[in-house]
Amino acid sequence: MRIPAHSVCTAIRDDIVAGVYERGSRLTEELLARRYGVSRVPVREALRTLEAEGFVVTRRHAGACVAEPTEQEAADLLEMRLLLEPLGAARAAQRRTEAHLKVLRGLVRLGQERARRGNSDDLRSLGGWFHETLAQAAGSAAMTSTLTQLRHRIAWMYAVEAPASPVDTWAEHGAIVDAVARGDGERARSLTALHTERSTAAHRLRFAPGADRAERVRNSQRAVNMPSLRH
């Protein structure tokens, strides 16, 4: 598969999140360059970025490897999300543009319609788009970047159960947008805090604490080095 050099970081991150490269597995520049159809230079740059984001670690004698976060580190990410997403919503109520509101309202209409029809196939991606736009509406590049990285890492570490009532979930999204549109920062903050707390309860760790690391590394290295990789 060949991708643009500037997209290598996104491609590797997406594959880590999807489990193509398992926790602890080695990431060699040569194999990654061959896989994505690029030179080793953008791969090297991507690995540096992913290390800064917490997806990759560099080990002596092993080089770049997929990070192996602990259960506590995973829990910390959810706690950070509980604090930052409400703050982002409060800022969005003060800084959002009409373009942000247009996208947010459109997503809510689409999400509510599909939730009512029981068409849940793409509700998760719509929800991700909603929260990404809400973060962008906060008008802070640093906050948007931090929340985006949090979402990526949480998606990597946790499986999320589908909400029992998608209609209620999208009603919550709609109420948040109404508060943002009115410029009511405190209501946007409190509604988002409640929404985030409820969704956090549906998160389940993808990895088993205490699992045998050596066995997982052997398996993941064997999978990464097989010629019939995904894609």
Short mmCIF file of C-alpha atoms in Angstrom, two decimals:
data_model
loop_
_atom_site.label_atom_id
_atom_site.label_comp_id
_atom_site.label_asym_id
_atom_site.label_seq_id
_atom_site.Cartn_x
_atom_site.Cartn_y
_atom_site.Cartn_z
CA MET A 1 0.00 0.00 0.00
CA ARG A 2 1.37 3.43 -0.95
CA ILE A 3 0.40 6.57 0.93
CA PRO A 4 1.64 10.20 0.89
CA ALA A 5 4.68 10.78 3.11
CA HIS A 6 2.81 13.31 5.27
CA SER A 7 0.20 10.66 6.07
CA VAL A 8 2.63 8.05 7.41
CA CYS A 9 2.19 9.09 11.03
CA THR A 10 -1.61 8.86 10.77
CA ALA A 11 -1.40 5.48 9.04
CA ILE A 12 0.90 3.97 11.67
CA ARG A 13 -1.18 5.42 14.50
CA ASP A 14 -4.38 4.06 12.97
CA ASP A 15 -2.81 0.62 12.62
CA ILE A 16 -1.63 0.67 16.24
CA VAL A 17 -5.12 1.64 17.40
CA ALA A 18 -6.63 -1.09 15.19
CA GLY A 19 -4.29 -3.70 16.67
CA VAL A 20 -2.25 -4.39 13.54
CA TYR A 21 0.82 -3.74 15.68
CA GLU A 22 0.25 -5.10 19.16
CA ARG A 23 1.57 -3.73 22.43
CA GLY A 24 5.28 -4.40 22.79
CA SER A 25 5.92 -5.30 19.14
CA ARG A 26 8.92 -3.87 17.30
CA LEU A 27 8.47 -1.20 14.66
CA THR A 28 11.38 -1.33 12.24
CA GLU A 29 11.83 1.53 9.81
CA GLU A 30 12.57 -0.79 6.89
CA LEU A 31 9.42 -2.87 7.27
CA LEU A 32 7.23 0.18 7.86
CA ALA A 33 8.67 1.96 4.83
CA ARG A 34 7.97 -1.10 2.70
CA ARG A 35 4.45 -1.48 4.07
CA TYR A 36 3.39 2.11 3.39
CA GLY A 37 5.38 2.59 0.18
CA VAL A 38 7.57 5.45 1.41
CA SER A 39 11.22 6.07 2.26
CA ARG A 40 12.55 5.61 5.77
CA VAL A 41 12.74 9.38 6.39
CA PRO A 42 8.98 9.99 6.91
CA VAL A 43 8.80 6.75 8.89
CA ARG A 44 11.54 7.96 11.22
CA GLU A 45 9.76 11.30 11.67
CA ALA A 46 6.45 9.54 12.30
CA LEU A 47 7.95 7.33 14.98
CA ARG A 48 9.32 10.40 16.78
CA THR A 49 5.86 11.99 16.75
CA LEU A 50 4.18 8.81 17.92
CA GLU A 51 6.70 8.50 20.74
CA ALA A 52 5.81 12.02 21.88
CA GLU A 53 2.13 11.04 21.75
CA GLY A 54 2.70 7.93 23.89
CA PHE A 55 2.09 5.27 21.26
CA VAL A 56 5.74 4.30 20.76
CA VAL A 57 8.74 3.84 23.06
CA THR A 58 12.41 3.44 22.14
CA ARG A 59 14.14 0.56 23.92
CA ARG A 60 17.85 -0.08 24.12
CA HIS A 61 18.90 -2.88 21.76
CA ALA A 62 15.35 -3.11 20.40
CA GLY A 63 14.67 0.27 18.86
CA ALA A 64 11.14 1.57 18.38
CA CYS A 65 8.37 -0.58 19.89
CA VAL A 66 4.66 -0.12 20.46
CA ALA A 67 4.18 1.19 23.99
CA GLU A 68 2.73 -1.01 26.71
CA PRO A 69 0.62 1.25 28.92
CA THR A 70 -0.31 0.00 32.36
CA GLU A 71 -3.85 -0.28 33.67
CA GLN A 72 -3.23 2.83 35.79
CA GLU A 73 -2.00 4.82 32.80
CA ALA A 74 -5.12 3.83 30.89
CA ALA A 75 -7.33 4.91 33.81
CA ASP A 76 -5.50 8.23 33.99
CA LEU A 77 -6.47 8.97 30.38
CA LEU A 78 -10.17 8.59 31.18
CA GLU A 79 -9.76 10.89 34.18
CA MET A 80 -8.03 13.49 32.02
CA ARG A 81 -10.87 13.26 29.52
CA LEU A 82 -13.40 13.81 32.32
CA LEU A 83 -11.63 17.05 33.18
CA LEU A 84 -10.76 18.39 29.74
CA GLU A 85 -13.87 17.72 27.65
CA PRO A 86 -16.15 19.82 29.91
CA LEU A 87 -13.56 22.61 29.88
CA GLY A 88 -13.44 22.43 26.09
CA ALA A 89 -17.23 22.70 25.88
CA ALA A 90 -17.22 25.74 28.18
CA ARG A 91 -14.59 27.40 26.00
CA ALA A 92 -16.56 26.50 22.86
CA ALA A 93 -19.57 28.37 24.25
CA GLN A 94 -17.44 31.52 24.26
CA ARG A 95 -15.34 31.04 21.14
CA ARG A 96 -17.34 28.98 18.63
CA THR A 97 -17.98 30.31 15.17
CA GLU A 98 -21.12 30.03 13.09
CA ALA A 99 -19.31 27.45 10.97
CA HIS A 100 -18.72 25.29 14.05
CA LEU A 101 -22.38 25.57 15.05
CA LYS A 102 -23.50 24.63 11.55
CA VAL A 103 -21.42 21.45 11.59
CA LEU A 104 -22.41 20.55 15.17
CA ARG A 105 -26.13 21.01 14.48
CA GLY A 106 -25.87 19.01 11.27
CA LEU A 107 -24.17 16.15 13.11
CA VAL A 108 -26.80 16.20 15.84
CA ARG A 109 -29.64 16.09 13.30
CA LEU A 110 -28.00 13.22 11.45
CA GLY A 111 -27.17 11.33 14.64
CA GLN A 112 -30.65 11.74 16.09
CA GLU A 113 -32.27 10.62 12.84
CA ARG A 114 -30.16 7.48 12.57
CA ALA A 115 -30.53 6.70 16.26
CA ARG A 116 -34.34 6.87 15.96
CA ARG A 117 -34.25 4.56 12.94
CA GLY A 118 -32.04 2.09 14.77
CA ASN A 119 -29.30 2.54 12.18
CA SER A 120 -26.27 2.39 14.46
CA ASP A 121 -23.62 1.36 11.92
CA ASP A 122 -21.94 4.75 11.77
CA LEU A 123 -23.15 6.38 15.00
CA ARG A 124 -19.74 5.85 16.60
CA SER A 125 -17.93 7.68 13.80
CA LEU A 126 -20.53 10.46 13.92
CA GLY A 127 -19.99 10.74 17.66
CA GLY A 128 -16.24 11.01 17.14
CA TRP A 129 -16.77 13.72 14.54
CA PHE A 130 -19.09 15.56 16.95
CA HIS A 131 -16.54 15.60 19.78
CA GLU A 132 -13.72 16.54 17.41
CA THR A 133 -15.70 19.52 16.14
CA LEU A 134 -16.64 20.54 19.68
CA ALA A 135 -12.96 20.50 20.62
CA GLN A 136 -12.09 22.62 17.59
CA ALA A 137 -14.80 25.10 18.57
CA ALA A 138 -12.92 25.75 21.83
CA GLY A 139 -10.59 27.97 19.80
CA SER A 140 -7.41 26.54 21.30
CA ALA A 141 -4.99 24.59 19.13
CA ALA A 142 -3.33 23.15 22.23
CA MET A 143 -6.62 21.93 23.69
CA THR A 144 -7.80 20.52 20.37
CA SER A 145 -4.51 18.65 19.93
CA THR A 146 -4.59 17.30 23.49
CA LEU A 147 -8.20 16.12 23.24
CA THR A 148 -7.53 14.51 19.85
CA GLN A 149 -4.55 12.60 21.24
CA LEU A 150 -6.61 11.54 24.25
CA ARG A 151 -9.34 10.17 21.99
CA HIS A 152 -6.80 8.24 19.90
CA ARG A 153 -5.12 6.70 22.94
CA ILE A 154 -8.41 5.86 24.65
CA ALA A 155 -9.64 4.18 21.45
CA TRP A 156 -6.42 2.15 21.44
CA MET A 157 -6.69 1.01 25.05
CA TYR A 158 -10.44 0.60 25.45
CA ALA A 159 -13.34 -1.07 23.73
CA VAL A 160 -16.56 0.89 24.13
CA GLU A 161 -19.92 -0.77 24.56
CA ALA A 162 -22.71 0.62 22.42
CA PRO A 163 -25.02 2.89 24.45
CA ALA A 164 -28.21 1.27 25.68
CA SER A 165 -30.16 4.19 24.24
CA PRO A 166 -28.48 5.95 21.31
CA VAL A 167 -31.47 8.30 21.14
CA ASP A 168 -30.68 9.56 24.66
CA THR A 169 -26.99 9.91 23.79
CA TRP A 170 -27.76 12.12 20.83
CA ALA A 171 -30.28 14.10 22.87
CA GLU A 172 -27.38 14.88 25.21
CA HIS A 173 -25.30 15.98 22.24
CA GLY A 174 -28.14 18.25 21.15
CA ALA A 175 -28.44 19.83 24.60
CA ILE A 176 -24.69 20.53 24.65
CA VAL A 177 -24.89 22.26 21.26
CA ASP A 178 -27.86 24.35 22.44
CA ALA A 179 -25.83 25.55 25.45
CA VAL A 180 -22.83 26.30 23.22
CA ALA A 181 -25.02 28.21 20.77
CA ARG A 182 -26.44 30.34 23.62
CA GLY A 183 -22.97 31.09 24.94
CA ASP A 184 -23.82 29.44 28.26
CA GLY A 185 -20.40 28.12 29.26
CA GLU A 186 -21.40 26.75 32.67
CA ARG A 187 -24.32 24.75 31.27
CA ALA A 188 -22.17 23.46 28.40
CA ARG A 189 -19.57 22.39 30.96
CA SER A 190 -22.03 20.62 33.27
CA LEU A 191 -23.86 18.84 30.45
CA THR A 192 -20.60 17.66 28.92
CA ALA A 193 -19.31 16.49 32.30
CA LEU A 194 -22.42 14.37 32.81
CA HIS A 195 -22.28 13.04 29.25
CA THR A 196 -18.59 12.14 29.54
CA GLU A 197 -19.07 10.48 32.93
CA ARG A 198 -21.87 8.29 31.55
CA SER A 199 -19.87 7.27 28.49
CA THR A 200 -16.81 6.46 30.61
CA ALA A 201 -18.74 3.67 32.33
CA ALA A 202 -19.02 1.88 28.97
CA HIS A 203 -15.23 1.62 28.49
CA ARG A 204 -13.55 -1.77 28.91
CA LEU A 205 -9.79 -2.37 28.74
CA ARG A 206 -8.70 -4.16 25.58
CA PHE A 207 -5.66 -5.73 27.25
CA ALA A 208 -5.64 -8.08 30.22
CA PRO A 209 -3.64 -6.72 33.16
CA GLY A 210 -0.77 -9.06 33.97
CA ALA A 211 -0.83 -10.79 30.58
CA ASP A 212 2.40 -12.49 29.61
CA ARG A 213 4.40 -9.83 27.75
CA ALA A 214 6.84 -12.18 26.08
CA GLU A 215 4.09 -14.23 24.49
CA ARG A 216 2.31 -11.13 23.19
CA VAL A 217 5.55 -9.76 21.74
CA ARG A 218 6.33 -13.04 19.99
CA ASN A 219 2.84 -13.20 18.51
CA SER A 220 2.81 -9.57 17.41
CA GLN A 221 6.27 -9.76 15.83
CA ARG A 222 5.23 -12.84 13.93
CA ALA A 223 2.08 -11.05 12.69
CA VAL A 224 3.93 -7.86 11.69
CA ASN A 225 6.57 -9.76 9.75
CA MET A 226 4.13 -11.92 7.82
CA PRO A 227 3.82 -10.91 4.14
CA SER A 228 0.01 -11.00 4.18
CA LEU A 229 -0.57 -7.99 6.44
CA ARG A 230 -3.90 -6.27 6.55
CA HIS A 231 -4.62 -3.72 3.80
#
